[in-house]
Amino acid sequence: MATHNDLGRWGEDIAADYLQHKGYTLLERDWKSGHRDLDIIAQDGCFVVFVEVKTRQNRMFTDPELAVNYQKIRNLRQAANHYIKYRRINLDVRFDIVTIIGTIGSTPEIEHIEDAF
C-alpha cells in the first residue's frame, strides 16, 4: 500500500478513537456510495454525524480542512443522502471535519470542527 494510504488509514483510526473517547457511537467506517465514500459515520446524541477526516504530515502547504471544497462537500452530501435513505435514518444530521497532523508513530495534533458545513 502506498505511504499516503497508510497515513490516511492511520489518521482515520486516530479520528475514530478520538470520537469514541468523546462519547460518539461509531456506526460505519469507509462507507461507499458508488465512487463516493464517507470516512466515519457516528451518532452523537440525537445527531447522525458524517465525519470527513483529513490527515497531513504537516501544515506546510495548507490547512487540511481547506481540502474540503465545494465539490467534496457536494459529494459528501450526496453520499450522506444515500446513506440516510438506505438505513432509513430519522435523526438530525450534521457534518464534521476532523483534521490529523502528524506521522505514524507520533502523537498527532487533532482538530475537530463540528457542524463544519
PDB file of C-alpha atoms in Angstrom:
ATOM      1  CA  MET A   1       0.000   0.000   0.000  1.00  0.00           C
ATOM      2  CA  ALA A   2       1.256   3.492  -0.774  1.00  0.00           C
ATOM      3  CA  THR A   3       2.622   5.583   2.072  1.00  0.00           C
ATOM      4  CA  HIS A   4      -0.130   8.205   1.712  1.00  0.00           C
ATOM      5  CA  ASN A   5      -2.733   5.433   2.034  1.00  0.00           C
ATOM      6  CA  ASP A   6      -1.066   4.228   5.238  1.00  0.00           C
ATOM      7  CA  LEU A   7      -1.079   7.778   6.585  1.00  0.00           C
ATOM      8  CA  GLY A   8      -4.750   8.216   5.692  1.00  0.00           C
ATOM      9  CA  ARG A   9      -5.742   4.938   7.372  1.00  0.00           C
ATOM     10  CA  TRP A  10      -3.724   5.913  10.460  1.00  0.00           C
ATOM     11  CA  GLY A  11      -5.491   9.296  10.558  1.00  0.00           C
ATOM     12  CA  GLU A  12      -8.925   7.688  10.303  1.00  0.00           C
ATOM     13  CA  ASP A  13      -8.038   5.281  13.129  1.00  0.00           C
ATOM     14  CA  ILE A  14      -6.906   8.222  15.294  1.00  0.00           C
ATOM     15  CA  ALA A  15     -10.100  10.167  14.468  1.00  0.00           C
ATOM     16  CA  ALA A  16     -12.319   7.153  15.253  1.00  0.00           C
ATOM     17  CA  ASP A  17     -10.627   6.660  18.655  1.00  0.00           C
ATOM     18  CA  TYR A  18     -10.885  10.385  19.370  1.00  0.00           C
ATOM     19  CA  LEU A  19     -14.623  10.452  18.598  1.00  0.00           C
ATOM     20  CA  GLN A  20     -15.296   7.364  20.711  1.00  0.00           C
ATOM     21  CA  HIS A  21     -13.462   8.976  23.645  1.00  0.00           C
ATOM     22  CA  LYS A  22     -15.754  11.999  23.217  1.00  0.00           C
ATOM     23  CA  GLY A  23     -18.771   9.699  23.577  1.00  0.00           C
ATOM     24  CA  TYR A  24     -19.732   9.242  19.936  1.00  0.00           C
ATOM     25  CA  THR A  25     -21.052   5.852  18.846  1.00  0.00           C
ATOM     26  CA  LEU A  26     -19.408   4.715  15.610  1.00  0.00           C
ATOM     27  CA  LEU A  27     -21.939   3.385  13.110  1.00  0.00           C
ATOM     28  CA  GLU A  28     -19.820   2.889   9.979  1.00  0.00           C
ATOM     29  CA  ARG A  29     -16.335   3.459   8.613  1.00  0.00           C
ATOM     30  CA  ASP A  30     -15.385   3.860   4.956  1.00  0.00           C
ATOM     31  CA  TRP A  31     -18.986   3.557   3.767  1.00  0.00           C
ATOM     32  CA  LYS A  32     -19.180   3.571  -0.028  1.00  0.00           C
ATOM     33  CA  SER A  33     -21.855   5.029  -2.279  1.00  0.00           C
ATOM     34  CA  GLY A  34     -20.637   4.382  -5.811  1.00  0.00           C
ATOM     35  CA  HIS A  35     -17.428   6.375  -6.221  1.00  0.00           C
ATOM     36  CA  ARG A  36     -18.176   8.470  -3.136  1.00  0.00           C
ATOM     37  CA  ASP A  37     -17.203   7.475   0.377  1.00  0.00           C
ATOM     38  CA  LEU A  38     -17.927   8.580   3.900  1.00  0.00           C
ATOM     39  CA  ASP A  39     -14.936   8.249   6.244  1.00  0.00           C
ATOM     40  CA  ILE A  40     -16.808   7.920   9.540  1.00  0.00           C
ATOM     41  CA  ILE A  41     -20.498   7.846  10.340  1.00  0.00           C
ATOM     42  CA  ALA A  42     -21.272   8.226  14.027  1.00  0.00           C
ATOM     43  CA  GLN A  43     -24.074   9.110  16.384  1.00  0.00           C
ATOM     44  CA  ASP A  44     -23.743  11.994  18.830  1.00  0.00           C
ATOM     45  CA  GLY A  45     -26.917  12.217  20.895  1.00  0.00           C
ATOM     46  CA  CYS A  46     -29.785  12.931  18.524  1.00  0.00           C
ATOM     47  CA  PHE A  47     -27.475  13.545  15.537  1.00  0.00           C
ATOM     48  CA  VAL A  48     -26.106  11.252  12.880  1.00  0.00           C
ATOM     49  CA  VAL A  49     -22.709  12.782  12.167  1.00  0.00           C
ATOM     50  CA  PHE A  50     -20.890  12.361   8.867  1.00  0.00           C
ATOM     51  CA  VAL A  51     -17.208  12.947   9.574  1.00  0.00           C
ATOM     52  CA  GLU A  52     -14.660  13.789   6.894  1.00  0.00           C
ATOM     53  CA  VAL A  53     -11.124  13.023   8.087  1.00  0.00           C
ATOM     54  CA  LYS A  54      -8.185  14.915   6.592  1.00  0.00           C
ATOM     55  CA  THR A  55      -4.699  13.719   7.530  1.00  0.00           C
ATOM     56  CA  ARG A  56      -1.490  15.541   6.701  1.00  0.00           C
ATOM     57  CA  GLN A  57       2.107  15.198   7.850  1.00  0.00           C
ATOM     58  CA  ASN A  58       2.347  18.957   8.409  1.00  0.00           C
ATOM     59  CA  ARG A  59       0.722  22.283   7.529  1.00  0.00           C
ATOM     60  CA  MET A  60       3.481  23.278   5.121  1.00  0.00           C
ATOM     61  CA  PHE A  61       1.261  23.824   2.084  1.00  0.00           C
ATOM     62  CA  THR A  62      -2.188  24.468   3.563  1.00  0.00           C
ATOM     63  CA  ASP A  63      -4.523  23.616   6.404  1.00  0.00           C
ATOM     64  CA  PRO A  64      -6.088  20.181   5.816  1.00  0.00           C
ATOM     65  CA  GLU A  65      -9.670  21.362   6.295  1.00  0.00           C
ATOM     66  CA  LEU A  66      -9.275  23.594   3.225  1.00  0.00           C
ATOM     67  CA  ALA A  67      -9.207  20.410   1.119  1.00  0.00           C
ATOM     68  CA  VAL A  68     -12.939  20.088   1.836  1.00  0.00           C
ATOM     69  CA  ASN A  69     -14.002  22.279  -1.068  1.00  0.00           C
ATOM     70  CA  TYR A  70     -17.328  22.780  -2.829  1.00  0.00           C
ATOM     71  CA  GLN A  71     -17.000  19.588  -4.919  1.00  0.00           C
ATOM     72  CA  LYS A  72     -16.078  17.494  -1.867  1.00  0.00           C
ATOM     73  CA  ILE A  73     -18.995  18.922   0.127  1.00  0.00           C
ATOM     74  CA  ARG A  74     -21.372  18.139  -2.722  1.00  0.00           C
ATOM     75  CA  ASN A  75     -20.102  14.544  -2.901  1.00  0.00           C
ATOM     76  CA  LEU A  76     -20.361  14.126   0.876  1.00  0.00           C
ATOM     77  CA  ARG A  77     -23.930  15.398   0.886  1.00  0.00           C
ATOM     78  CA  GLN A  78     -24.925  13.050  -1.940  1.00  0.00           C
ATOM     79  CA  ALA A  79     -23.343  10.058  -0.199  1.00  0.00           C
ATOM     80  CA  ALA A  80     -24.956  11.044   3.112  1.00  0.00           C
ATOM     81  CA  ASN A  81     -28.335  11.342   1.436  1.00  0.00           C
ATOM     82  CA  HIS A  82     -27.915   7.833   0.028  1.00  0.00           C
ATOM     83  CA  TYR A  83     -26.913   6.508   3.474  1.00  0.00           C
ATOM     84  CA  ILE A  84     -29.901   8.168   5.164  1.00  0.00           C
ATOM     85  CA  LYS A  85     -32.296   6.600   2.670  1.00  0.00           C
ATOM     86  CA  TYR A  86     -30.540   3.210   2.688  1.00  0.00           C
ATOM     87  CA  ARG A  87     -30.504   2.946   6.507  1.00  0.00           C
ATOM     88  CA  ARG A  88     -33.840   4.768   6.919  1.00  0.00           C
ATOM     89  CA  ILE A  89     -32.334   7.272   9.335  1.00  0.00           C
ATOM     90  CA  ASN A  90     -34.797   9.543  11.117  1.00  0.00           C
ATOM     91  CA  LEU A  91     -32.410  11.737  13.123  1.00  0.00           C
ATOM     92  CA  ASP A  92     -30.952  15.178  12.618  1.00  0.00           C
ATOM     93  CA  VAL A  93     -27.791  15.244  10.505  1.00  0.00           C
ATOM     94  CA  ARG A  94     -24.511  17.061  10.993  1.00  0.00           C
ATOM     95  CA  PHE A  95     -21.265  17.226   9.001  1.00  0.00           C
ATOM     96  CA  ASP A  96     -17.996  17.448  10.932  1.00  0.00           C
ATOM     97  CA  ILE A  97     -14.357  17.574   9.873  1.00  0.00           C
ATOM     98  CA  VAL A  98     -11.556  16.028  11.912  1.00  0.00           C
ATOM     99  CA  THR A  99      -8.020  17.001  10.935  1.00  0.00           C
ATOM    100  CA  ILE A 100      -4.992  14.987  11.955  1.00  0.00           C
ATOM    101  CA  ILE A 101      -1.497  16.450  11.656  1.00  0.00           C
ATOM    102  CA  GLY A 102       1.443  14.143  12.265  1.00  0.00           C
ATOM    103  CA  THR A 103       3.161  10.975  11.194  1.00  0.00           C
ATOM    104  CA  ILE A 104       2.591   7.332  12.017  1.00  0.00           C
ATOM    105  CA  GLY A 105       4.027   6.604  15.438  1.00  0.00           C
ATOM    106  CA  SER A 106       3.944  10.242  16.573  1.00  0.00           C
ATOM    107  CA  THR A 107       1.468  11.982  18.852  1.00  0.00           C
ATOM    108  CA  PRO A 108      -0.854  13.749  16.402  1.00  0.00           C
ATOM    109  CA  GLU A 109      -2.387  17.194  16.529  1.00  0.00           C
ATOM    110  CA  ILE A 110      -6.175  16.725  16.337  1.00  0.00           C
ATOM    111  CA  GLU A 111      -8.737  19.386  15.476  1.00  0.00           C
ATOM    112  CA  HIS A 112     -12.471  18.672  15.447  1.00  0.00           C
ATOM    113  CA  ILE A 113     -14.692  21.106  13.579  1.00  0.00           C
ATOM    114  CA  GLU A 114     -18.318  20.394  14.494  1.00  0.00           C
ATOM    115  CA  ASP A 115     -21.091  21.380  12.090  1.00  0.00           C
ATOM    116  CA  ALA A 116     -18.447  22.362   9.526  1.00  0.00           C
ATOM    117  CA  PHE A 117     -20.900  22.909   6.669  1.00  0.00           C
TER     118      PHE A 117
END
